[in-house]
Amino acid sequence: MRVAAPLAFAELMRAPVKTAIRVLTLAAAVGLLAAMLLFVGHSLGTMTSSAVRGVPLDWQGPVGSAQAATTVASRVGRQAGVAEAVPAATAPFAGVEHVSPGVGTIRSGAGSILAVPPSYLAHIHTFRFLRGSLRPGQVVFDQQLAATLQVQPGDLVTLTPHRGARPVRLRVSGVALVTAADQLFQPLNTLIGPAPAQPPADIAILPFDTFATRIAPSLSSISSASGASAVPGSQTGTQWQVQTQIDPAALTGSPARALAQATQLRNRVERSLPGQVVFVDNLADNLNAAAGDALYAETLYIMLAVPGALVALGLAYLAALGTVDRDRRSLALLRARGARRRDLLVLAGVESLVLGLVAGAIGTAIALGAVHLSGSAGGIGTSRVLVCFGVCVALAAAGAAAARIGAGLVVFGGNISEARRSVRRAGRPLWQRLYLDVLALAVAGLVYWLTVRTGFSAVVNPDSNPTLSLSVYMFLAPALLWIGAALLILRLRGRVVAWLAARAAGGRASSPLGFLLASAGRRGAAINRGLLVVGLLLAFGVNLGIFTATYDHQARVDAQLTLGADVVATAPPGAVASHRLARRIARLPGVRGVSAVDHAYAYVGPDLQDTFGIDPATLTRGTSLRDSYFIGGSATRMLDRLRSTPDGILVSKETITDYSLRLGDLLRLRVLDHATGRFRVAPFHVVGVVQEFPAAPKDSFMVANLPYLEQVTHGPGPNLVFVRANGDPGALAHRVALATSRDGTNVKDITRQTAQTVSSITTVNLRGISRIEEAFVLALAAAAMALFVSVGLSERRTELATMVALGASLRRAAAFLWSEAALVLAAGIALAALLGWLLAEMLVAMLQHVFDPPPDRLAVPWMFLGGLTAAAVVGGITAAGLAALQIRRLPLGSILREE
């Protein structure tokens, strides 16, 4: 070791420029892998934080009495990892009465009560105050109920708990907007788990102590879902419960890890209070969905990032080839002087370790810089950086050792004189004799054909521990295409390029161009080596660019489906009609058109489904529809059918299948009658089948005429306003929010929704990692061409020195290098266009569930592809120019004496 270390340093310093090139290429290769690892780790943590923040109420535990709720909440709140635990209750009321001096007596229908302590909103955010606050002995009304009763803070009202009960007089202390009513009033059945119900139309919020002393004595108590139902108004008594919010800091790592931590925390709390409380876990339900999305993301990263990293390591091997001949001669000389196999391996190991340490440090710095520039550096601690550095050093050392040990094996394979030769004969490897390249391409094509034909794709198993059902077919087609294409290029050994060059040169070269082509034809193997690395690298860039562009386009389409339009204003019930929000928004600058929509609910049999009331004549003013959203007709035709049939309804494909419905069938729905607070049966007729609709969920929903829906429900009118933007949706959303803030609206725009939708589909924003990889690909494309020219100069230095010694001009000698670079670049671009497009097609087909709806065609990022080609061209031209300068400085005498 004492001899090997100085010798290794001396070997590296003999050619400092080539050593620096090897270090930089190794650093770029491992930097790409390290950036991917850091980005994925940070992104999965971001996904966990987003999933946790998206749950307004984590746990709900039913108990039997107010005293039990208070006692259990106090004990749960002292547990580690719990941010807040409060006693709460939900209950029905029969009606509320308000005597207004100007109007007279105003009465409301039945509704629901939420009882919570005054400090409730410290960590639990299920409602927010518009005016006033929650005070002891007083009541807060939801905005809709406050508008119905025409009450203001300070007014007196009379609340009747149930028919025949004594009314209770209360003073109004505020007006609130309940944002999570479906969770607050869901039936608490610990065996079934979360089952969000249709929110009640009218909600009153009381302090817990006030409710327990003045309202609860006249109501019976229930401790499970046996006395409650998902149907508003059917709760028969008081549901005492403990509502709990988890400390977000207690949940770390990926969504799957956070799900396990949350489950362990819940089990520990329940175990510490045996027989006192069992929770309905809303948080686990959300984390479970996020964990399934995370598996999709990891699959995407494997398919998109790993091939690029492997090609980058191939580029590092190409850099090492520039010193292989010199290393082979050095090792042969050491062997001639008595060096043993172990000595040569130690020498190679020390040299590779030195290169690995330097390249690993640079690669880690590159990875950290790339992640910082992508805005994903939050939460990257010292331990993660150290792990990243260790991985970079190990990979860089392994890549550096590949070429060095390969040269050592040649030395041991024959005698010393053979090891010093620059030309050797090699037999056909086993994979060529078995035609594994042809077999891999054939199997890849077969798997892709079966995927397209059968529609096979990845499926997430929604279980307590989500797993992704990934058949080997998911990876076979793209993986075998990569392997088969690489092996086929190796098999050809440049014969196609050499044959084309020979044909272009003619039978006997008689012109400068003919000599260049004839020379290139004789160096088919070297050109093939460059084509292998450059072509596959460019193919990876084409694949990445096309897939990312297709993903970005579909993400916007999916965001519009999820949100509903470019800008959507969600208003409290009755606000759109009473405050004429649609007209006011339509007059704002930057608005292209608006359409008001009523998002309601209805029961098809026992299934509660989203129901959208629209005006078919004005819907497309505020949003866009695709013909692919409907089955059996275009979007225009379906809207015409709906317009011509007042009681017509468009039913989702899933409901059509589940209930054996056909066009024209009578469909009786149970809808909430806002006049009475109870459900009634309303007749509709099926006029079409819909599979996607703006703002609708992805499974079961229905679309009806807005006037007819209001007629049968006696509803307050639309609660959504779809806005089509004529410019920047974000700026327009800000203007809409300012203009309607006093009306209690919640405004969202498609720009923010796109980011949220991307995160939900693929766990994290794919754009971040794709931008990192695209930057690496642009840099590596230039480096690949530069390395090819540099290696060509190293291999042909004797030939070029001889030409210069015989009087050839510098320009003519350099032409032999740039002509080979031009051939490699042209062939590489052709290979990349074909292979990259095929890989992108396969990825979209294999991961079709990532896209909802599936793309009509691939999107082509012409700007990025042009930049990729330009980077390769600039790298080749720059390297050729530098090579010409190096030819001028070649030490002719020493080079000719070497051979």
mmCIF file of N, CA, C and O in Angstrom, residues 35 38-43 46 367-380 384 764-765 767-769 772:
data_model
loop_
_atom_site.group_PDB
_atom_site.id
_atom_site.type_symbol
_atom_site.label_atom_id
_atom_site.label_comp_id
_atom_site.label_asym_id
_atom_site.label_seq_id
_atom_site.Cartn_x
_atom_site.Cartn_y
_atom_site.Cartn_z
ATOM 1 N N ALA A 35 -28.801 14.004 -6.981
ATOM 2 C CA ALA A 35 -29.879 14.993 -7.053
ATOM 3 C C ALA A 35 -31.233 14.309 -7.067
ATOM 4 O O ALA A 35 -32.190 14.783 -6.448
ATOM 5 N N LEU A 38 -31.958 13.091 -3.455
ATOM 6 C CA LEU A 38 -32.310 14.206 -2.571
ATOM 7 C C LEU A 38 -33.682 14.761 -2.912
ATOM 8 O O LEU A 38 -34.481 15.067 -2.019
ATOM 9 N N PHE A 39 -33.950 14.898 -4.199
ATOM 10 C CA PHE A 39 -35.230 15.468 -4.612
ATOM 11 C C PHE A 39 -36.387 14.563 -4.208
ATOM 12 O O PHE A 39 -37.409 15.026 -3.700
ATOM 13 N N VAL A 40 -36.230 13.256 -4.445
ATOM 14 C CA VAL A 40 -37.314 12.330 -4.106
ATOM 15 C C VAL A 40 -37.552 12.315 -2.602
ATOM 16 O O VAL A 40 -38.694 12.344 -2.128
ATOM 17 N N GLY A 41 -36.456 12.284 -1.815
ATOM 18 C CA GLY A 41 -36.620 12.283 -0.369
ATOM 19 C C GLY A 41 -37.331 13.522 0.130
ATOM 20 O O GLY A 41 -38.243 13.443 0.957
ATOM 21 N N HIS A 42 -36.921 14.687 -0.373
ATOM 22 C CA HIS A 42 -37.583 15.933 0.037
ATOM 23 C C HIS A 42 -39.024 15.970 -0.420
ATOM 24 O O HIS A 42 -39.916 16.406 0.311
ATOM 25 N N SER A 43 -39.280 15.491 -1.634
ATOM 26 C CA SER A 43 -40.626 15.573 -2.189
ATOM 27 C C SER A 43 -41.601 14.674 -1.449
ATOM 28 O O SER A 43 -42.753 15.035 -1.239
ATOM 29 N N THR A 46 -42.536 16.451 1.569
ATOM 30 C CA THR A 46 -43.493 17.513 1.249
ATOM 31 C C THR A 46 -44.887 16.952 1.052
ATOM 32 O O THR A 46 -45.884 17.550 1.462
ATOM 33 N N ALA A 367 -25.210 18.080 -6.850
ATOM 34 C CA ALA A 367 -26.566 17.647 -6.500
ATOM 35 C C ALA A 367 -27.241 18.651 -5.573
ATOM 36 O O ALA A 367 -28.410 19.017 -5.770
ATOM 37 N N LEU A 368 -26.524 19.123 -4.559
ATOM 38 C CA LEU A 368 -27.101 20.098 -3.640
ATOM 39 C C LEU A 368 -27.446 21.392 -4.369
ATOM 40 O O LEU A 368 -28.497 21.994 -4.129
ATOM 41 N N GLY A 369 -26.549 21.827 -5.261
ATOM 42 C CA GLY A 369 -26.840 23.034 -6.026
ATOM 43 C C GLY A 369 -28.055 22.881 -6.914
ATOM 44 O O GLY A 369 -28.898 23.787 -6.999
ATOM 45 N N ALA A 370 -28.174 21.720 -7.575
ATOM 46 C CA ALA A 370 -29.314 21.493 -8.455
ATOM 47 C C ALA A 370 -30.618 21.461 -7.672
ATOM 48 O O ALA A 370 -31.632 22.030 -8.098
ATOM 49 N N VAL A 371 -30.603 20.822 -6.511
ATOM 50 C CA VAL A 371 -31.819 20.741 -5.698
ATOM 51 C C VAL A 371 -32.185 22.120 -5.150
ATOM 52 O O VAL A 371 -33.368 22.479 -5.089
ATOM 53 N N HIS A 372 -31.187 22.905 -4.776
ATOM 54 C CA HIS A 372 -31.460 24.268 -4.297
ATOM 55 C C HIS A 372 -32.074 25.105 -5.409
ATOM 56 O O HIS A 372 -33.035 25.846 -5.187
ATOM 57 N N LEU A 373 -31.531 25.014 -6.609
ATOM 58 C CA LEU A 373 -32.065 25.790 -7.719
ATOM 59 C C LEU A 373 -33.487 25.382 -8.075
ATOM 60 O O LEU A 373 -34.274 26.197 -8.558
ATOM 61 N N SER A 374 -33.836 24.113 -7.841
ATOM 62 C CA SER A 374 -35.193 23.652 -8.134
ATOM 63 C C SER A 374 -36.169 24.007 -7.029
ATOM 64 O O SER A 374 -37.367 23.721 -7.137
ATOM 65 N N GLY A 375 -35.656 24.618 -5.932
ATOM 66 C CA GLY A 375 -36.530 25.006 -4.828
ATOM 67 C C GLY A 375 -36.973 23.848 -3.967
ATOM 68 O O GLY A 375 -38.021 23.919 -3.322
ATOM 69 N N SER A 376 -36.172 22.782 -3.906
ATOM 70 C CA SER A 376 -36.566 21.590 -3.150
ATOM 71 C C SER A 376 -35.539 21.231 -2.098
ATOM 72 O O SER A 376 -35.339 20.051 -1.789
ATOM 73 N N ALA A 377 -34.851 22.234 -1.558
ATOM 74 C CA ALA A 377 -33.776 21.953 -0.612
ATOM 75 C C ALA A 377 -34.231 21.944 0.835
ATOM 76 O O ALA A 377 -33.445 21.634 1.725
ATOM 77 N N GLY A 378 -35.483 22.309 1.095
ATOM 78 C CA GLY A 378 -35.958 22.339 2.470
ATOM 79 C C GLY A 378 -35.968 20.965 3.108
ATOM 80 O O GLY A 378 -36.359 19.978 2.497
ATOM 81 N N GLY A 379 -35.520 20.887 4.361
ATOM 82 C CA GLY A 379 -35.555 19.624 5.084
ATOM 83 C C GLY A 379 -34.407 18.694 4.784
ATOM 84 O O GLY A 379 -34.395 17.562 5.269
ATOM 85 N N ILE A 380 -33.395 19.125 3.998
ATOM 86 C CA ILE A 380 -32.237 18.273 3.728
ATOM 87 C C ILE A 380 -31.233 18.501 4.844
ATOM 88 O O ILE A 380 -30.546 19.522 4.895
ATOM 89 N N ARG A 384 -28.621 13.366 5.769
ATOM 90 C CA ARG A 384 -28.954 13.046 4.386
ATOM 91 C C ARG A 384 -27.836 13.449 3.433
ATOM 92 O O ARG A 384 -27.544 12.753 2.460
ATOM 93 N N VAL A 764 -45.393 14.164 -5.984
ATOM 94 C CA VAL A 764 -44.683 15.427 -5.963
ATOM 95 C C VAL A 764 -44.736 16.017 -7.350
ATOM 96 O O VAL A 764 -45.161 15.398 -8.305
ATOM 97 N N ASN A 765 -44.226 17.254 -7.425
ATOM 98 C CA ASN A 765 -44.198 17.922 -8.706
ATOM 99 C C ASN A 765 -43.140 17.287 -9.596
ATOM 100 O O ASN A 765 -41.948 17.399 -9.345
ATOM 101 N N ARG A 767 -42.264 18.263 -12.359
ATOM 102 C CA ARG A 767 -41.517 19.301 -13.076
ATOM 103 C C ARG A 767 -40.164 19.545 -12.434
ATOM 104 O O ARG A 767 -39.168 19.787 -13.116
ATOM 105 N N GLY A 768 -40.076 19.479 -11.107
ATOM 106 C CA GLY A 768 -38.806 19.745 -10.438
ATOM 107 C C GLY A 768 -37.720 18.779 -10.852
ATOM 108 O O GLY A 768 -36.632 19.173 -11.274
ATOM 109 N N ILE A 769 -38.007 17.471 -10.749
ATOM 110 C CA ILE A 769 -36.982 16.494 -11.094
ATOM 111 C C ILE A 769 -36.721 16.474 -12.590
ATOM 112 O O ILE A 769 -35.598 16.245 -13.039
ATOM 113 N N ILE A 772 -34.290 19.286 -13.351
ATOM 114 C CA ILE A 772 -32.939 18.899 -12.954
ATOM 115 C C ILE A 772 -32.317 17.985 -14.003
ATOM 116 O O ILE A 772 -31.177 18.177 -14.445
#
